[in-house]
Amino acid sequence: MPLREWHSEEYGSHSGEVVATVAGHEVIDCTICGFKHVVPLPSAEKLQSFYEDEFYQNEKENYLSEADEDFTWKQVEMKLRFNVAGQMLKSGGQSLLDIGSGPGDFMAVGQQLGWQCLGVEPSKVACEHTLNRGLKAINGFFDTELAQQLDTFDFIHMSEVLEHVPDPAHLLGTAVELLKPGGVLCVSVPNDFNPLQAQVVEGASRDPWWVVPDHHLNYFDFDSLETLIGNSGLVCQRRLTNFPMELFLLMGQDYTTDPTLGRKLHGWRKSMDIQLANNQETQAALYESLANAGFGRLAIVFATKPMQ
Ligand SMILES: [Zn+2]
């Protein structure tokens, strides 16, 4: 694997082995950042217009309608996250900040469970959808300026956010400042370059389909995510994941090139999760054991802020 060094005025120095090349973009295992990311990183200006105006309109055209269709299933995973966070919470309250709240699903579940929820979401369309559901959200990017206007929170949730931003350590640090001592952070990102994906790529001599450099700048696994969270001053407590979709590929079901098959297989795993929801202990034990072995489609990490 060739070594790549990259430096920019905006993002500083980066260096590491090239682990994938897709559509002219290289992904390096950056020894400076401690996780894999694309080089060169796009400018902040370009990213801002993409997430404010285009992401949910163009890139995720069906997302809002599919999100409604999937809500019953999503509630299962989300309730588990609230349950796990509740078990480790020591800050005394029930306020939630959802960074990158999308259409507001996580907050909708939180509200049912008695949490006071606030979202931050750059997409105007997704934010409008949230407000129409009677939930609170600020339309904008979560940055230092916005954070200064906010209160502190007992629980901060960030689902599928850190893979999209050019400086995840900075974003995480800003979020941690808003977390109360004894509060809980839950971060969820795709679990990429995982052992099952590696097996599919090796077995079928194919490109790494999960590398989507226009959307995903960073590629984490459980270890690199926990290192990043640990560096922000929090203590990592527990890992969870969701269904390892790569198992379908190893069964010869290539959903990556066939959206109809993708929805069908997605339906199967939804059925499984909905049935498991009747016994949350079994559901948590299954996904926690997969996560601890590095498997599963998402890397979900729960961490707490020391009481000082
Ligand atoms: Zn780097």
mmCIF file of C-alpha atoms and ligand atoms in Angstrom:
data_model
loop_
_atom_site.group_PDB
_atom_site.id
_atom_site.type_symbol
_atom_site.label_atom_id
_atom_site.label_comp_id
_atom_site.label_asym_id
_atom_site.label_seq_id
_atom_site.Cartn_x
_atom_site.Cartn_y
_atom_site.Cartn_z
ATOM 1 C CA MET A 1 0.000 0.000 0.000
ATOM 2 C CA PRO A 2 1.488 3.393 -0.985
ATOM 3 C CA LEU A 3 1.943 6.047 1.666
ATOM 4 C CA ARG A 4 0.160 9.350 1.037
ATOM 5 C CA GLU A 5 0.922 12.651 2.706
ATOM 6 C CA TRP A 6 -1.475 15.556 2.332
ATOM 7 C CA HIS A 7 -1.405 19.063 3.733
ATOM 8 C CA SER A 8 -3.849 21.937 3.383
ATOM 9 C CA GLU A 9 -4.130 25.341 5.040
ATOM 10 C CA GLU A 10 -7.723 24.574 6.047
ATOM 11 C CA TYR A 11 -7.220 21.071 7.474
ATOM 12 C CA GLY A 12 -3.514 20.750 8.372
ATOM 13 C CA SER A 13 -1.333 17.661 7.831
ATOM 14 C CA HIS A 14 -2.486 14.101 7.158
ATOM 15 C CA SER A 15 -0.486 11.000 6.408
ATOM 16 C CA GLY A 16 -1.141 7.283 6.033
ATOM 17 C CA GLU A 17 -1.370 4.233 3.828
ATOM 18 C CA VAL A 18 -3.874 4.306 0.979
ATOM 19 C CA VAL A 19 -6.490 1.652 1.830
ATOM 20 C CA ALA A 20 -8.942 2.302 -1.054
ATOM 21 C CA THR A 21 -9.234 4.298 -4.251
ATOM 22 C CA VAL A 22 -12.768 4.939 -5.519
ATOM 23 C CA ALA A 23 -13.811 7.354 -8.289
ATOM 24 C CA GLY A 24 -10.433 9.110 -8.122
ATOM 25 C CA HIS A 25 -10.657 9.638 -4.347
ATOM 26 C CA GLU A 26 -8.162 8.020 -2.027
ATOM 27 C CA VAL A 27 -8.917 6.823 1.503
ATOM 28 C CA ILE A 28 -5.924 6.809 3.837
ATOM 29 C CA ASP A 29 -5.513 5.167 7.229
ATOM 30 C CA CYS A 30 -4.362 8.451 8.763
ATOM 31 C CA THR A 31 -1.806 8.019 11.517
ATOM 32 C CA ILE A 32 -2.261 11.658 12.588
ATOM 33 C CA CYS A 33 -6.080 11.516 12.947
ATOM 34 C CA GLY A 34 -6.231 7.876 14.115
ATOM 35 C CA PHE A 35 -9.004 6.926 11.655
ATOM 36 C CA LYS A 36 -9.470 6.446 7.906
ATOM 37 C CA HIS A 37 -10.524 9.398 5.754
ATOM 38 C CA VAL A 38 -10.485 10.656 2.181
ATOM 39 C CA VAL A 39 -7.795 12.954 0.822
ATOM 40 C CA PRO A 40 -8.052 15.642 -0.289
ATOM 41 C CA LEU A 41 -10.891 16.767 2.011
ATOM 42 C CA PRO A 42 -13.457 19.065 0.349
ATOM 43 C CA SER A 43 -13.620 22.713 1.448
ATOM 44 C CA ALA A 44 -16.019 23.646 4.274
ATOM 45 C CA GLU A 45 -17.770 26.021 1.881
ATOM 46 C CA LYS A 46 -18.580 23.242 -0.599
ATOM 47 C CA LEU A 47 -19.842 20.953 2.180
ATOM 48 C CA GLN A 48 -22.103 23.634 3.614
ATOM 49 C CA SER A 49 -24.114 24.147 0.423
ATOM 50 C CA PHE A 50 -24.311 20.363 -0.087
ATOM 51 C CA TYR A 51 -25.896 19.645 3.322
ATOM 52 C CA GLU A 52 -28.079 22.766 3.501
ATOM 53 C CA ASP A 53 -29.668 22.439 0.092
ATOM 54 C CA GLU A 54 -28.941 19.186 -1.678
ATOM 55 C CA PHE A 55 -28.579 16.237 0.701
ATOM 56 C CA TYR A 56 -32.214 15.400 1.451
ATOM 57 C CA GLN A 57 -33.556 16.832 -1.841
ATOM 58 C CA ASN A 58 -31.252 15.005 -4.254
ATOM 59 C CA GLU A 59 -28.988 12.498 -2.569
ATOM 60 C CA LYS A 60 -31.628 11.158 -0.217
ATOM 61 C CA GLU A 61 -34.679 11.792 -2.398
ATOM 62 C CA ASN A 62 -36.646 8.821 -1.046
ATOM 63 C CA TYR A 63 -35.293 9.143 2.458
ATOM 64 C CA LEU A 64 -38.133 11.101 4.034
ATOM 65 C CA SER A 65 -40.866 8.805 2.669
ATOM 66 C CA GLU A 66 -38.835 5.674 3.491
ATOM 67 C CA ALA A 67 -38.126 7.128 6.947
ATOM 68 C CA ASP A 68 -41.874 7.238 7.650
ATOM 69 C CA GLU A 69 -42.279 3.687 6.335
ATOM 70 C CA ASP A 70 -39.397 2.460 8.529
ATOM 71 C CA PHE A 71 -40.446 4.296 11.685
ATOM 72 C CA THR A 72 -41.964 1.262 13.469
ATOM 73 C CA TRP A 73 -38.702 -0.619 13.008
ATOM 74 C CA LYS A 74 -36.467 2.361 13.807
ATOM 75 C CA GLN A 75 -38.238 2.832 17.116
ATOM 76 C CA VAL A 76 -36.950 -0.595 18.222
ATOM 77 C CA GLU A 77 -33.278 0.399 17.845
ATOM 78 C CA MET A 78 -33.888 3.888 19.193
ATOM 79 C CA LYS A 79 -35.700 2.675 22.307
ATOM 80 C CA LEU A 80 -32.732 0.419 23.007
ATOM 81 C CA ARG A 81 -30.391 3.424 22.750
ATOM 82 C CA PHE A 82 -32.527 5.431 25.208
ATOM 83 C CA ASN A 83 -32.657 2.434 27.543
ATOM 84 C CA VAL A 84 -28.870 1.914 27.511
ATOM 85 C CA ALA A 85 -28.217 5.658 27.938
ATOM 86 C CA GLY A 86 -30.725 5.775 30.820
ATOM 87 C CA GLN A 87 -28.894 2.962 32.623
ATOM 88 C CA MET A 88 -25.600 4.918 32.716
ATOM 89 C CA LEU A 89 -26.995 8.431 33.193
ATOM 90 C CA LYS A 90 -25.930 10.174 36.420
ATOM 91 C CA SER A 91 -26.561 13.840 35.626
ATOM 92 C CA GLY A 92 -30.070 13.869 37.059
ATOM 93 C CA GLY A 93 -32.177 15.248 34.183
ATOM 94 C CA GLN A 94 -33.723 14.131 30.904
ATOM 95 C CA SER A 95 -32.668 16.715 28.339
ATOM 96 C CA LEU A 96 -31.536 15.502 24.919
ATOM 97 C CA LEU A 97 -29.588 17.215 22.146
ATOM 98 C CA ASP A 98 -29.717 15.337 18.845
ATOM 99 C CA ILE A 99 -26.957 16.627 16.558
ATOM 100 C CA GLY A 100 -27.828 15.947 12.906
ATOM 101 C CA SER A 101 -31.411 15.150 13.842
ATOM 102 C CA GLY A 102 -32.558 14.547 10.227
ATOM 103 C CA PRO A 103 -36.353 14.153 10.033
ATOM 104 C CA GLY A 104 -36.638 13.989 13.864
ATOM 105 C CA ASP A 105 -37.207 10.256 14.423
ATOM 106 C CA PHE A 106 -34.927 9.928 17.438
ATOM 107 C CA MET A 107 -36.519 12.915 19.134
ATOM 108 C CA ALA A 108 -40.021 11.588 18.387
ATOM 109 C CA VAL A 109 -39.146 8.401 20.298
ATOM 110 C CA GLY A 110 -37.434 10.407 23.061
ATOM 111 C CA GLN A 111 -40.464 12.616 23.533
ATOM 112 C CA GLN A 112 -42.679 9.527 23.986
ATOM 113 C CA LEU A 113 -40.274 8.371 26.691
ATOM 114 C CA GLY A 114 -40.402 11.676 28.565
ATOM 115 C CA TRP A 115 -37.222 13.369 27.300
ATOM 116 C CA GLN A 116 -37.056 17.119 26.534
ATOM 117 C CA CYS A 117 -35.598 17.104 23.039
ATOM 118 C CA LEU A 118 -33.818 19.617 20.844
ATOM 119 C CA GLY A 119 -32.375 18.870 17.399
ATOM 120 C CA VAL A 120 -29.798 20.587 15.204
ATOM 121 C CA GLU A 121 -30.091 19.855 11.492
ATOM 122 C CA PRO A 122 -28.495 21.615 8.510
ATOM 123 C CA SER A 123 -31.033 20.454 5.909
ATOM 124 C CA LYS A 124 -33.965 22.877 5.550
ATOM 125 C CA VAL A 125 -36.282 20.130 4.245
ATOM 126 C CA ALA A 126 -35.520 17.687 7.078
ATOM 127 C CA CYS A 127 -35.797 20.463 9.669
ATOM 128 C CA GLU A 128 -39.198 21.547 8.348
ATOM 129 C CA HIS A 129 -40.367 17.904 8.536
ATOM 130 C CA THR A 130 -39.255 17.850 12.207
ATOM 131 C CA LEU A 131 -41.071 21.078 13.099
ATOM 132 C CA ASN A 132 -44.249 19.769 11.412
ATOM 133 C CA ARG A 133 -44.150 16.827 13.836
ATOM 134 C CA GLY A 134 -44.322 19.246 16.770
ATOM 135 C CA LEU A 135 -40.646 18.730 17.686
ATOM 136 C CA LYS A 136 -37.995 21.387 18.311
ATOM 137 C CA ALA A 137 -35.038 21.757 15.957
ATOM 138 C CA ILE A 138 -32.613 24.479 14.921
ATOM 139 C CA ASN A 139 -31.837 24.684 11.209
ATOM 140 C CA GLY A 140 -28.067 25.032 10.967
ATOM 141 C CA PHE A 141 -24.668 23.417 11.339
ATOM 142 C CA PHE A 142 -23.602 22.407 14.824
ATOM 143 C CA ASP A 143 -20.508 24.567 15.279
ATOM 144 C CA THR A 144 -18.833 26.600 18.040
ATOM 145 C CA GLU A 145 -20.989 29.652 17.323
ATOM 146 C CA LEU A 146 -24.260 27.708 17.559
ATOM 147 C CA ALA A 147 -23.071 25.741 20.598
ATOM 148 C CA GLN A 148 -22.421 28.979 22.510
ATOM 149 C CA GLN A 149 -26.140 29.784 22.308
ATOM 150 C CA LEU A 150 -27.202 26.432 23.769
ATOM 151 C CA ASP A 151 -27.692 25.150 27.300
ATOM 152 C CA THR A 152 -26.081 21.947 28.634
ATOM 153 C CA PHE A 153 -27.665 18.507 28.167
ATOM 154 C CA ASP A 154 -27.943 15.157 29.958
ATOM 155 C CA PHE A 155 -27.812 13.108 26.769
ATOM 156 C CA ILE A 156 -26.204 14.001 23.435
ATOM 157 C CA HIS A 157 -26.878 11.792 20.429
ATOM 158 C CA MET A 158 -25.075 11.874 17.090
ATOM 159 C CA SER A 159 -26.210 9.343 14.553
ATOM 160 C CA GLU A 160 -24.466 9.140 11.190
ATOM 161 C CA VAL A 161 -22.830 12.551 11.528
ATOM 162 C CA LEU A 162 -19.105 12.077 12.164
ATOM 163 C CA GLU A 163 -18.486 10.296 8.845
ATOM 164 C CA HIS A 164 -19.705 13.402 6.982
ATOM 165 C CA VAL A 165 -17.629 16.171 8.599
ATOM 166 C CA PRO A 166 -14.050 17.214 7.738
ATOM 167 C CA ASP A 167 -12.975 17.611 11.404
ATOM 168 C CA PRO A 168 -14.851 15.087 13.577
ATOM 169 C CA ALA A 169 -12.553 15.647 16.597
ATOM 170 C CA HIS A 170 -13.484 19.325 16.661
ATOM 171 C CA LEU A 171 -17.225 18.609 16.351
ATOM 172 C CA LEU A 172 -17.051 16.004 19.091
ATOM 173 C CA GLY A 173 -15.103 18.366 21.373
ATOM 174 C CA THR A 174 -17.733 21.082 20.875
ATOM 175 C CA ALA A 175 -20.501 18.594 21.738
ATOM 176 C CA VAL A 176 -18.697 17.355 24.856
ATOM 177 C CA GLU A 177 -18.572 20.930 26.202
ATOM 178 C CA LEU A 178 -22.399 20.914 26.209
ATOM 179 C CA LEU A 179 -22.646 17.615 28.081
ATOM 180 C CA LYS A 180 -23.370 17.807 31.819
ATOM 181 C CA PRO A 181 -21.026 15.946 34.182
ATOM 182 C CA GLY A 182 -22.497 12.456 34.536
ATOM 183 C CA GLY A 183 -24.193 12.857 31.140
ATOM 184 C CA VAL A 184 -24.128 10.338 28.289
ATOM 185 C CA LEU A 185 -22.980 10.616 24.691
ATOM 186 C CA CYS A 186 -24.136 8.102 22.075
ATOM 187 C CA VAL A 187 -22.345 8.160 18.713
ATOM 188 C CA SER A 188 -23.320 5.972 15.778
ATOM 189 C CA VAL A 189 -21.312 5.735 12.537
ATOM 190 C CA PRO A 190 -21.007 3.087 9.812
ATOM 191 C CA ASN A 191 -18.646 0.273 10.893
ATOM 192 C CA ASP A 192 -16.424 0.332 7.822
ATOM 193 C CA PHE A 193 -13.558 -1.831 6.549
ATOM 194 C CA ASN A 194 -15.021 -4.449 8.928
ATOM 195 C CA PRO A 195 -13.996 -8.132 8.694
ATOM 196 C CA LEU A 196 -17.159 -9.218 6.811
ATOM 197 C CA GLN A 197 -16.771 -6.441 4.233
ATOM 198 C CA ALA A 198 -13.118 -7.415 3.808
ATOM 199 C CA GLN A 199 -14.189 -11.016 3.212
ATOM 200 C CA VAL A 200 -16.713 -9.996 0.514
ATOM 201 C CA VAL A 201 -14.141 -7.800 -1.262
ATOM 202 C CA GLU A 202 -11.503 -10.527 -1.144
ATOM 203 C CA GLY A 203 -13.874 -13.352 -2.145
ATOM 204 C CA ALA A 204 -15.448 -11.526 -5.080
ATOM 205 C CA SER A 205 -12.483 -9.274 -6.075
ATOM 206 C CA ARG A 206 -14.748 -6.267 -5.996
ATOM 207 C CA ASP A 207 -14.393 -2.603 -5.042
ATOM 208 C CA PRO A 208 -15.243 -1.520 -1.500
ATOM 209 C CA TRP A 209 -18.890 -0.499 -2.100
ATOM 210 C CA TRP A 210 -19.101 1.296 1.256
ATOM 211 C CA VAL A 211 -16.565 3.918 0.169
ATOM 212 C CA VAL A 212 -18.747 6.826 -0.984
ATOM 213 C CA PRO A 213 -16.364 9.786 -0.959
ATOM 214 C CA ASP A 214 -18.998 12.391 -1.922
ATOM 215 C CA HIS A 215 -20.910 11.713 1.316
ATOM 216 C CA HIS A 216 -18.550 9.901 3.654
ATOM 217 C CA LEU A 217 -15.255 11.626 4.324
ATOM 218 C CA ASN A 218 -14.353 9.439 7.343
ATOM 219 C CA TYR A 219 -14.405 5.638 7.839
ATOM 220 C CA PHE A 220 -14.491 4.437 11.431
ATOM 221 C CA ASP A 221 -14.550 1.110 13.232
ATOM 222 C CA PHE A 222 -15.248 0.540 16.938
ATOM 223 C CA ASP A 223 -11.619 1.032 17.977
ATOM 224 C CA SER A 224 -10.962 4.240 16.053
ATOM 225 C CA LEU A 225 -14.319 5.678 17.175
ATOM 226 C CA GLU A 226 -13.586 4.871 20.820
ATOM 227 C CA THR A 227 -10.110 6.428 20.541
ATOM 228 C CA LEU A 228 -11.634 9.630 19.152
ATOM 229 C CA ILE A 229 -14.281 9.730 21.912
ATOM 230 C CA GLY A 230 -11.674 8.938 24.605
ATOM 231 C CA ASN A 231 -9.506 11.819 23.349
ATOM 232 C CA SER A 232 -12.446 14.190 23.896
ATOM 233 C CA GLY A 233 -12.330 13.482 27.661
ATOM 234 C CA LEU A 234 -15.210 10.987 27.907
ATOM 235 C CA VAL A 235 -15.091 7.408 29.173
ATOM 236 C CA CYS A 236 -16.344 4.790 26.687
ATOM 237 C CA GLN A 237 -18.740 2.393 28.419
ATOM 238 C CA ARG A 238 -20.534 0.150 25.968
ATOM 239 C CA ARG A 239 -20.721 -0.902 22.295
ATOM 240 C CA LEU A 240 -23.795 -1.824 20.279
ATOM 241 C CA THR A 241 -24.446 -2.454 16.609
ATOM 242 C CA ASN A 242 -27.253 -3.465 14.278
ATOM 243 C CA PHE A 243 -27.700 -6.309 11.787
ATOM 244 C CA PRO A 244 -24.511 -7.158 9.775
ATOM 245 C CA MET A 245 -25.948 -6.573 6.288
ATOM 246 C CA GLU A 246 -22.765 -8.028 4.735
ATOM 247 C CA LEU A 247 -24.032 -11.485 5.718
ATOM 248 C CA PHE A 248 -26.503 -11.212 2.830
ATOM 249 C CA LEU A 249 -23.615 -10.559 0.410
ATOM 250 C CA LEU A 250 -21.823 -13.637 1.696
ATOM 251 C CA MET A 251 -25.067 -15.543 0.966
ATOM 252 C CA GLY A 252 -24.840 -14.352 -2.658
ATOM 253 C CA GLN A 253 -27.536 -11.675 -2.321
ATOM 254 C CA ASP A 254 -25.943 -8.554 -3.846
ATOM 255 C CA TYR A 255 -28.187 -5.758 -2.604
ATOM 256 C CA THR A 256 -25.518 -3.137 -3.369
ATOM 257 C CA THR A 257 -26.366 -3.133 -7.094
ATOM 258 C CA ASP A 258 -30.096 -3.941 -6.813
ATOM 259 C CA PRO A 259 -32.254 -1.483 -4.809
ATOM 260 C CA THR A 260 -35.356 -3.735 -5.067
ATOM 261 C CA LEU A 261 -33.451 -6.644 -3.536
ATOM 262 C CA GLY A 262 -32.051 -4.163 -1.009
ATOM 263 C CA ARG A 263 -35.538 -3.192 0.195
ATOM 264 C CA LYS A 264 -36.534 -6.871 0.365
ATOM 265 C CA LEU A 265 -33.553 -7.869 2.510
ATOM 266 C CA HIS A 266 -34.009 -4.734 4.586
ATOM 267 C CA GLY A 267 -37.578 -5.965 5.202
ATOM 268 C CA TRP A 268 -36.242 -9.295 6.470
ATOM 269 C CA ARG A 269 -33.920 -7.725 8.982
ATOM 270 C CA LYS A 270 -36.684 -5.345 10.066
ATOM 271 C CA SER A 271 -38.925 -8.368 10.823
ATOM 272 C CA MET A 272 -36.150 -9.908 12.892
ATOM 273 C CA ASP A 273 -35.573 -6.719 14.894
ATOM 274 C CA ILE A 274 -39.288 -6.148 15.494
ATOM 275 C CA GLN A 275 -39.659 -9.704 16.833
ATOM 276 C CA LEU A 276 -36.573 -9.313 19.035
ATOM 277 C CA ALA A 277 -37.991 -6.103 20.476
ATOM 278 C CA ASN A 278 -40.328 -8.238 22.598
ATOM 279 C CA ASN A 279 -37.243 -9.185 24.572
ATOM 280 C CA GLN A 280 -34.897 -6.218 24.754
ATOM 281 C CA GLU A 281 -32.383 -8.176 26.843
ATOM 282 C CA THR A 282 -31.895 -10.761 24.064
ATOM 283 C CA GLN A 283 -31.758 -8.021 21.431
ATOM 284 C CA ALA A 284 -29.075 -6.132 23.394
ATOM 285 C CA ALA A 285 -27.088 -9.331 24.092
ATOM 286 C CA LEU A 286 -27.033 -10.264 20.382
ATOM 287 C CA TYR A 287 -25.953 -6.872 19.130
ATOM 288 C CA GLU A 288 -23.536 -6.218 21.968
ATOM 289 C CA SER A 289 -21.700 -9.499 21.388
ATOM 290 C CA LEU A 290 -21.424 -8.790 17.651
ATOM 291 C CA ALA A 291 -20.182 -5.261 18.397
ATOM 292 C CA ASN A 292 -17.571 -6.491 20.858
ATOM 293 C CA ALA A 293 -16.208 -8.777 18.130
ATOM 294 C CA GLY A 294 -16.088 -5.907 15.599
ATOM 295 C CA PHE A 295 -19.110 -7.007 13.547
ATOM 296 C CA GLY A 296 -22.319 -5.217 12.565
ATOM 297 C CA ARG A 297 -23.244 -2.487 10.080
ATOM 298 C CA LEU A 298 -23.019 0.366 12.597
ATOM 299 C CA ALA A 299 -20.463 1.173 15.265
ATOM 300 C CA ILE A 300 -22.515 2.547 18.173
ATOM 301 C CA VAL A 301 -20.590 3.686 21.247
ATOM 302 C CA PHE A 302 -21.950 4.991 24.565
ATOM 303 C CA ALA A 303 -19.656 7.153 26.693
ATOM 304 C CA THR A 304 -20.047 9.136 29.907
ATOM 305 C CA LYS A 305 -18.637 12.444 31.107
ATOM 306 C CA PRO A 306 -16.791 12.139 34.437
ATOM 307 C CA MET A 307 -18.490 13.827 37.415
ATOM 308 C CA GLN A 308 -15.229 15.929 37.863
HETATM 309 ZN ZN ZN B 1 -5.894 12.727 8.936
#
